[in-house]
PDB file of C-alpha atoms in Angstrom:
ATOM      1  CA  MET A 127      87.790 107.271 111.677  1.00 78.00           C
ATOM      2  CA  GLU A 128      84.889 108.712 109.879  1.00 78.00           C
ATOM      3  CA  CYS A 129      84.331 104.933 108.262  1.00 80.00           C
ATOM      4  CA  ALA A 130      83.899 103.416 112.150  1.00 88.00           C
ATOM      5  CA  VAL A 131      81.624 106.486 113.768  1.00 92.00           C
ATOM      6  CA  TYR A 132      78.643 108.158 111.745  1.00 92.00           C
ATOM      7  CA  VAL A 133      76.625 109.766 114.456  1.00 96.00           C
ATOM      8  CA  CYS A 134      77.510 113.296 115.851  1.00 96.00           C
ATOM      9  CA  PRO A 135      77.128 112.999 119.676  1.00 96.00           C
ATOM     10  CA  LYS A 136      75.909 116.867 119.396  1.00 96.00           C
ATOM     11  CA  CYS A 137      73.546 117.143 117.041  1.00 97.00           C
ATOM     12  CA  HIS A 138      72.696 113.542 116.259  1.00 96.00           C
ATOM     13  CA  GLY A 139      73.457 114.102 112.485  1.00 94.00           C
ATOM     14  CA  ILE A 140      73.905 110.555 110.649  1.00 93.00           C
ATOM     15  CA  GLY A 141      76.787 110.258 108.172  1.00 90.00           C
ATOM     16  CA  VAL A 142      78.082 113.838 108.832  1.00 92.00           C
ATOM     17  CA  ILE A 143      81.492 112.924 110.558  1.00 93.00           C
ATOM     18  CA  LYS A 144      84.556 113.973 108.766  1.00 92.00           C
ATOM     19  CA  THR A 145      88.266 113.925 109.545  1.00 91.00           C
ATOM     20  CA  SER A 146      91.258 116.025 108.755  1.00 92.00           C
ATOM     21  CA  GLY A 147      94.309 115.275 110.191  1.00 92.00           C
ATOM     22  CA  ASN A 148      94.316 114.529 114.034  1.00 92.00           C
ATOM     23  CA  SER A 149      90.808 116.251 114.324  1.00 94.00           C
ATOM     24  CA  VAL A 150      87.464 114.637 113.826  1.00 94.00           C
ATOM     25  CA  SER A 151      84.485 117.009 113.418  1.00 95.00           C
ATOM     26  CA  CYS A 152      80.520 117.035 112.515  1.00 94.00           C
ATOM     27  CA  LYS A 153      79.542 118.659 108.927  1.00 93.00           C
ATOM     28  CA  ASN A 154      76.553 119.805 110.349  1.00 94.00           C
ATOM     29  CA  CYS A 155      77.285 121.530 113.444  1.00 95.00           C
ATOM     30  CA  GLY A 156      81.155 122.042 114.030  1.00 93.00           C
ATOM     31  CA  HIS A 157      81.483 119.960 116.785  1.00 94.00           C
ATOM     32  CA  LEU A 158      85.026 119.092 116.932  1.00 94.00           C
ATOM     33  CA  THR A 159      87.591 116.968 118.889  1.00 95.00           C
ATOM     34  CA  ASP A 160      91.350 115.967 118.076  1.00 94.00           C
ATOM     35  CA  TYR A 161      92.633 112.806 118.901  1.00 92.00           C
ATOM     36  CA  SER A 162      96.101 111.239 120.175  1.00 92.00           C
ATOM     37  CA  GLU A 163      98.218 109.404 118.901  1.00 90.00           C
ATOM     38  CA  TYR A 164      96.857 106.606 121.496  1.00 90.00           C
ATOM     39  CA  GLY A 165      93.212 107.105 120.062  1.00 88.00           C
ATOM     40  CA  PHE A 166      92.053 109.429 123.155  1.00 94.00           C
ATOM     41  CA  PHE A 167      89.861 112.474 122.176  1.00 95.00           C
ATOM     42  CA  ASP A 168      89.994 115.437 124.070  1.00 93.00           C
ATOM     43  CA  ASP A 169      89.384 115.948 127.633  1.00 89.00           C
ATOM     44  CA  ASN A 170      86.201 118.123 126.782  1.00 91.00           C
ATOM     45  CA  PHE A 171      84.662 115.654 124.283  1.00 94.00           C
ATOM     46  CA  ASN A 172      81.771 113.392 124.758  1.00 95.00           C
ATOM     47  CA  PHE A 173      83.844 110.337 124.569  1.00 95.00           C
ATOM     48  CA  ASN A 174      87.381 109.518 125.957  1.00 95.00           C
ATOM     49  CA  ASN A 175      87.357 106.941 122.797  1.00 94.00           C
ATOM     50  CA  ILE A 176      86.225 105.557 119.617  1.00 93.00           C
ATOM     51  CA  THR A 177      84.850 102.248 121.672  1.00 95.00           C
ATOM     52  CA  LEU A 178      82.428 104.481 123.776  1.00 96.00           C
ATOM     53  CA  TRP A 179      81.529 106.594 121.204  1.00 96.00           C
ATOM     54  CA  ASP A 180      80.730 103.292 119.099  1.00 95.00           C
ATOM     55  CA  GLU A 181      78.862 101.811 121.948  1.00 96.00           C
ATOM     56  CA  TRP A 182      76.498 104.886 122.362  1.00 97.00           C
ATOM     57  CA  GLN A 183      76.331 105.464 118.522  1.00 95.00           C
ATOM     58  CA  THR A 184      74.715 101.733 118.330  1.00 94.00           C
ATOM     59  CA  GLU A 185      72.304 102.495 120.828  1.00 96.00           C
ATOM     60  CA  PHE A 186      71.177 105.763 119.460  1.00 96.00           C
ATOM     61  CA  PHE A 187      71.135 104.166 116.049  1.00 94.00           C
ATOM     62  CA  LYS A 188      68.672 101.352 117.603  1.00 94.00           C
ATOM     63  CA  LYS A 189      66.300 103.868 118.639  1.00 95.00           C
ATOM     64  CA  TYR A 190      66.682 106.284 116.006  1.00 93.00           C
ATOM     65  CA  ILE A 191      65.452 103.329 113.661  1.00 92.00           C
ATOM     66  CA  GLU A 192      62.811 102.183 116.109  1.00 90.00           C
ATOM     67  CA  GLU A 193      61.072 105.683 116.543  1.00 90.00           C
ATOM     68  CA  ASN A 194      61.247 106.860 113.105  1.00 87.00           C
ATOM     69  CA  GLU A 195      58.593 106.085 110.806  1.00 78.00           C
ATOM     70  CA  GLY A 196      61.436 105.972 107.833  1.00 67.00           C
ATOM     71  CA  VAL A 197      58.184 105.029 105.010  1.00 79.00           C
ATOM     72  CA  GLN A 198      57.517 108.054 103.635  1.00 88.00           C
ATOM     73  CA  LYS A 199      60.761 109.747 104.113  1.00 90.00           C
ATOM     74  CA  PRO A 200      63.961 107.956 104.415  1.00 92.00           C
ATOM     75  CA  LEU A 201      65.618 107.101 107.462  1.00 93.00           C
ATOM     76  CA  PHE A 202      69.054 108.498 105.799  1.00 90.00           C
ATOM     77  CA  LYS A 203      70.558 108.870 102.196  1.00 89.00           C
ATOM     78  CA  ASP A 204      73.791 109.788 100.033  1.00 88.00           C
ATOM     79  CA  SER A 205      74.404 111.623  96.840  1.00 85.00           C
ATOM     80  CA  LYS A 206      76.830 111.620  94.715  1.00 82.00           C
ATOM     81  CA  CYS A 207      76.940 107.850  94.382  1.00 85.00           C
ATOM     82  CA  THR A 208      76.714 105.016  91.508  1.00 87.00           C
ATOM     83  CA  LEU A 209      75.196 101.712  91.776  1.00 90.00           C
ATOM     84  CA  SER A 210      75.776  98.462  89.727  1.00 91.00           C
ATOM     85  CA  ALA A 211      73.753  95.765  89.551  1.00 92.00           C
ATOM     86  CA  ILE A 212      75.695  92.301  89.041  1.00 91.00           C
ATOM     87  CA  SER A 213      73.205  89.505  88.217  1.00 84.00           C
ATOM     88  CA  ASP A 214      74.240  85.749  88.524  1.00 80.00           C
ATOM     89  CA  ASP A 215      76.060  85.493  85.042  1.00 83.00           C
ATOM     90  CA  TYR A 216      77.981  88.275  86.111  1.00 84.00           C
ATOM     91  CA  SER A 217      76.702  90.918  83.622  1.00 86.00           C
ATOM     92  CA  VAL A 218      77.051  94.180  84.904  1.00 88.00           C
ATOM     93  CA  VAL A 219      74.182  97.305  84.730  1.00 85.00           C
ATOM     94  CA  HIS A 220      74.849 100.797  85.743  1.00 82.00           C
ATOM     95  CA  VAL A 221      71.501 101.644  87.773  1.00 82.00           C
ATOM     96  CA  GLY A 222      70.293 105.165  88.013  1.00 65.00           C
ATOM     97  CA  VAL A 223      73.189 106.997  85.957  1.00 55.00           C
ATOM     98  CA  SER A 224      71.813 108.876  83.080  1.00 45.00           C
ATOM     99  CA  GLU A 225      73.085 109.365  79.371  1.00 47.00           C
ATOM    100  CA  LYS A 226      74.688 112.823  80.827  1.00 49.00           C
ATOM    101  CA  GLY A 227      76.244 110.810  83.655  1.00 50.00           C
ATOM    102  CA  ASP A 228      73.839 112.346  86.416  1.00 53.00           C
ATOM    103  CA  VAL A 229      73.680 110.260  89.533  1.00 56.00           C
ATOM    104  CA  THR A 230      70.768 110.286  91.768  1.00 73.00           C
ATOM    105  CA  ASP A 231      70.344 109.826  95.967  1.00 84.00           C
ATOM    106  CA  PHE A 232      70.774 106.368  97.153  1.00 90.00           C
ATOM    107  CA  LYS A 233      67.722 106.399  99.799  1.00 92.00           C
ATOM    108  CA  PHE A 234      67.551 104.042 102.881  1.00 94.00           C
ATOM    109  CA  TYR A 235      64.260 103.612 104.399  1.00 95.00           C
ATOM    110  CA  LYS A 236      62.767 101.662 106.722  1.00 94.00           C
ATOM    111  CA  ASP A 237      61.333  98.621 104.440  1.00 95.00           C
ATOM    112  CA  ARG A 238      63.143  99.182 101.253  1.00 96.00           C
ATOM    113  CA  ILE A 239      66.225 101.190  99.107  1.00 94.00           C
ATOM    114  CA  GLU A 240      65.604 103.281  96.154  1.00 92.00           C
ATOM    115  CA  PHE A 241      67.747 104.177  93.885  1.00 90.00           C
ATOM    116  CA  SER A 242      66.531 106.145  90.652  1.00 84.00           C
ATOM    117  CA  ASN A 243      64.249 103.703  89.191  1.00 84.00           C
ATOM    118  CA  LEU A 244      65.054 100.565  91.122  1.00 90.00           C
ATOM    119  CA  THR A 245      63.377  99.581  94.691  1.00 93.00           C
ATOM    120  CA  VAL A 246      64.883  96.633  96.649  1.00 95.00           C
ATOM    121  CA  ARG A 247      62.581  95.593  99.583  1.00 96.00           C
ATOM    122  CA  LEU A 248      64.711  95.207 102.506  1.00 96.00           C
ATOM    123  CA  LYS A 249      62.895  91.899 103.389  1.00 95.00           C
ATOM    124  CA  ASP A 250      64.705  90.566  99.814  1.00 96.00           C
ATOM    125  CA  ILE A 251      68.083  91.318 100.880  1.00 96.00           C
ATOM    126  CA  ASN A 252      70.154  88.513 102.103  1.00 94.00           C
ATOM    127  CA  ALA A 253      73.389  89.612 102.591  1.00 94.00           C
ATOM    128  CA  CYS A 254      75.460  92.778 102.500  1.00 94.00           C
ATOM    129  CA  SER A 255      79.200  94.459 103.305  1.00 94.00           C
ATOM    130  CA  ILE A 256      81.155  97.244 103.100  1.00 92.00           C
ATOM    131  CA  PHE A 257      84.151  96.687 100.307  1.00 89.00           C
ATOM    132  CA  ASP A 258      87.657  99.114 100.404  1.00 84.00           C
ATOM    133  CA  ARG A 259      86.028 101.748 102.319  1.00 80.00           C
ATOM    134  CA  ASP A 260      83.963 103.210  99.603  1.00 83.00           C
ATOM    135  CA  THR A 261      81.780 100.326  98.352  1.00 90.00           C
ATOM    136  CA  PHE A 262      78.704  99.282 100.007  1.00 93.00           C
ATOM    137  CA  CYS A 263      77.598  95.747  98.906  1.00 95.00           C
ATOM    138  CA  PHE A 264      74.466  94.006  98.917  1.00 96.00           C
ATOM    139  CA  SER A 265      72.514  91.106  97.509  1.00 95.00           C
ATOM    140  CA  ASP A 266      69.077  90.256  96.686  1.00 94.00           C
ATOM    141  CA  ARG A 267      67.093  86.843  97.083  1.00 92.00           C
ATOM    142  CA  THR A 268      67.149  86.687  93.205  1.00 89.00           C
ATOM    143  CA  GLY A 269      70.856  86.452  93.089  1.00 89.00           C
ATOM    144  CA  THR A 270      71.788  90.032  92.099  1.00 92.00           C
ATOM    145  CA  HIS A 271      74.278  91.452  93.682  1.00 95.00           C
ATOM    146  CA  TYR A 272      74.558  95.515  94.175  1.00 95.00           C
ATOM    147  CA  GLU A 273      77.594  97.640  94.322  1.00 93.00           C
ATOM    148  CA  LEU A 274      77.023 100.981  95.922  1.00 92.00           C
ATOM    149  CA  ILE A 275      80.120 103.289  95.016  1.00 88.00           C
ATOM    150  CA  SER A 276      80.718 106.908  96.035  1.00 83.00           C
ATOM    151  CA  ASP A 277      83.178 109.556  94.557  1.00 76.00           C
ATOM    152  CA  GLU A 278      83.682 110.650  97.601  1.00 79.00           C
ATOM    153  CA  LEU A 279      84.370 109.210 101.234  1.00 79.00           C
ATOM    154  CA  LYS A 280      80.782 108.291 102.864  1.00 85.00           C
ATOM    155  CA  ASN A 281      80.375 106.478 106.121  1.00 89.00           C
ATOM    156  CA  PHE A 282      78.588 103.175 104.744  1.00 91.00           C
ATOM    157  CA  ARG A 283      78.363 101.492 107.818  1.00 92.00           C
ATOM    158  CA  LYS A 284      75.226 102.871 108.645  1.00 93.00           C
ATOM    159  CA  TYR A 285      73.732 100.911 105.936  1.00 93.00           C
ATOM    160  CA  THR A 286      75.244  97.449 107.328  1.00 93.00           C
ATOM    161  CA  SER A 287      73.991  98.539 110.826  1.00 93.00           C
ATOM    162  CA  ALA A 288      70.564  99.463 109.633  1.00 94.00           C
ATOM    163  CA  LEU A 289      70.068  95.900 107.987  1.00 94.00           C
ATOM    164  CA  GLN A 290      71.341  94.535 111.208  1.00 93.00           C
ATOM    165  CA  ILE A 291      68.531  95.816 112.833  1.00 92.00           C
ATOM    166  CA  LEU A 292      65.975  96.026 110.765  1.00 92.00           C
ATOM    167  CA  CYS A 293      66.666  92.421 109.226  1.00 90.00           C
ATOM    168  CA  GLY A 294      69.199  90.394 111.590  1.00 82.00           C
ATOM    169  CA  LEU A 295      72.082  90.720 109.109  1.00 73.00           C
ATOM    170  CA  ASN A 296      75.335  90.444 109.861  1.00 63.00           C
TER     171      ASN A 296
END
């Protein structure tokens, strides 16, 4: 569930949905619902099912991106991630991991992605996908492929949705 929906319908936080058992909640405001074995939410929740939630979040997200400047401040970010760059000769470089193994925030702006000392302009990204729930992959026009992996489950769908809205990528 937390891989499908990423916007809280109450506080509009992005990437804050968590699940435990049959419960879905927001890490920011605590908004909570349970879902049945048939996939329906509690009667008092904002939506009856995940399809309606996803339709709402898609429209909300489009407006959020359009109305947000997103150049000085990131639209959203994730911490506790590791980014690897894989060149066309299959050599791998770990981006943004210090000698101590510290990681930095992966920041998504309206015109670029930043991670440590790497900046990739969105206009240079030509493909993106999610692999196995915990890996966000994207490629740039130079032939470099990037894999963002998290130590904890995060919703990377917000990145593919944003790239679809801003760059027309599927």
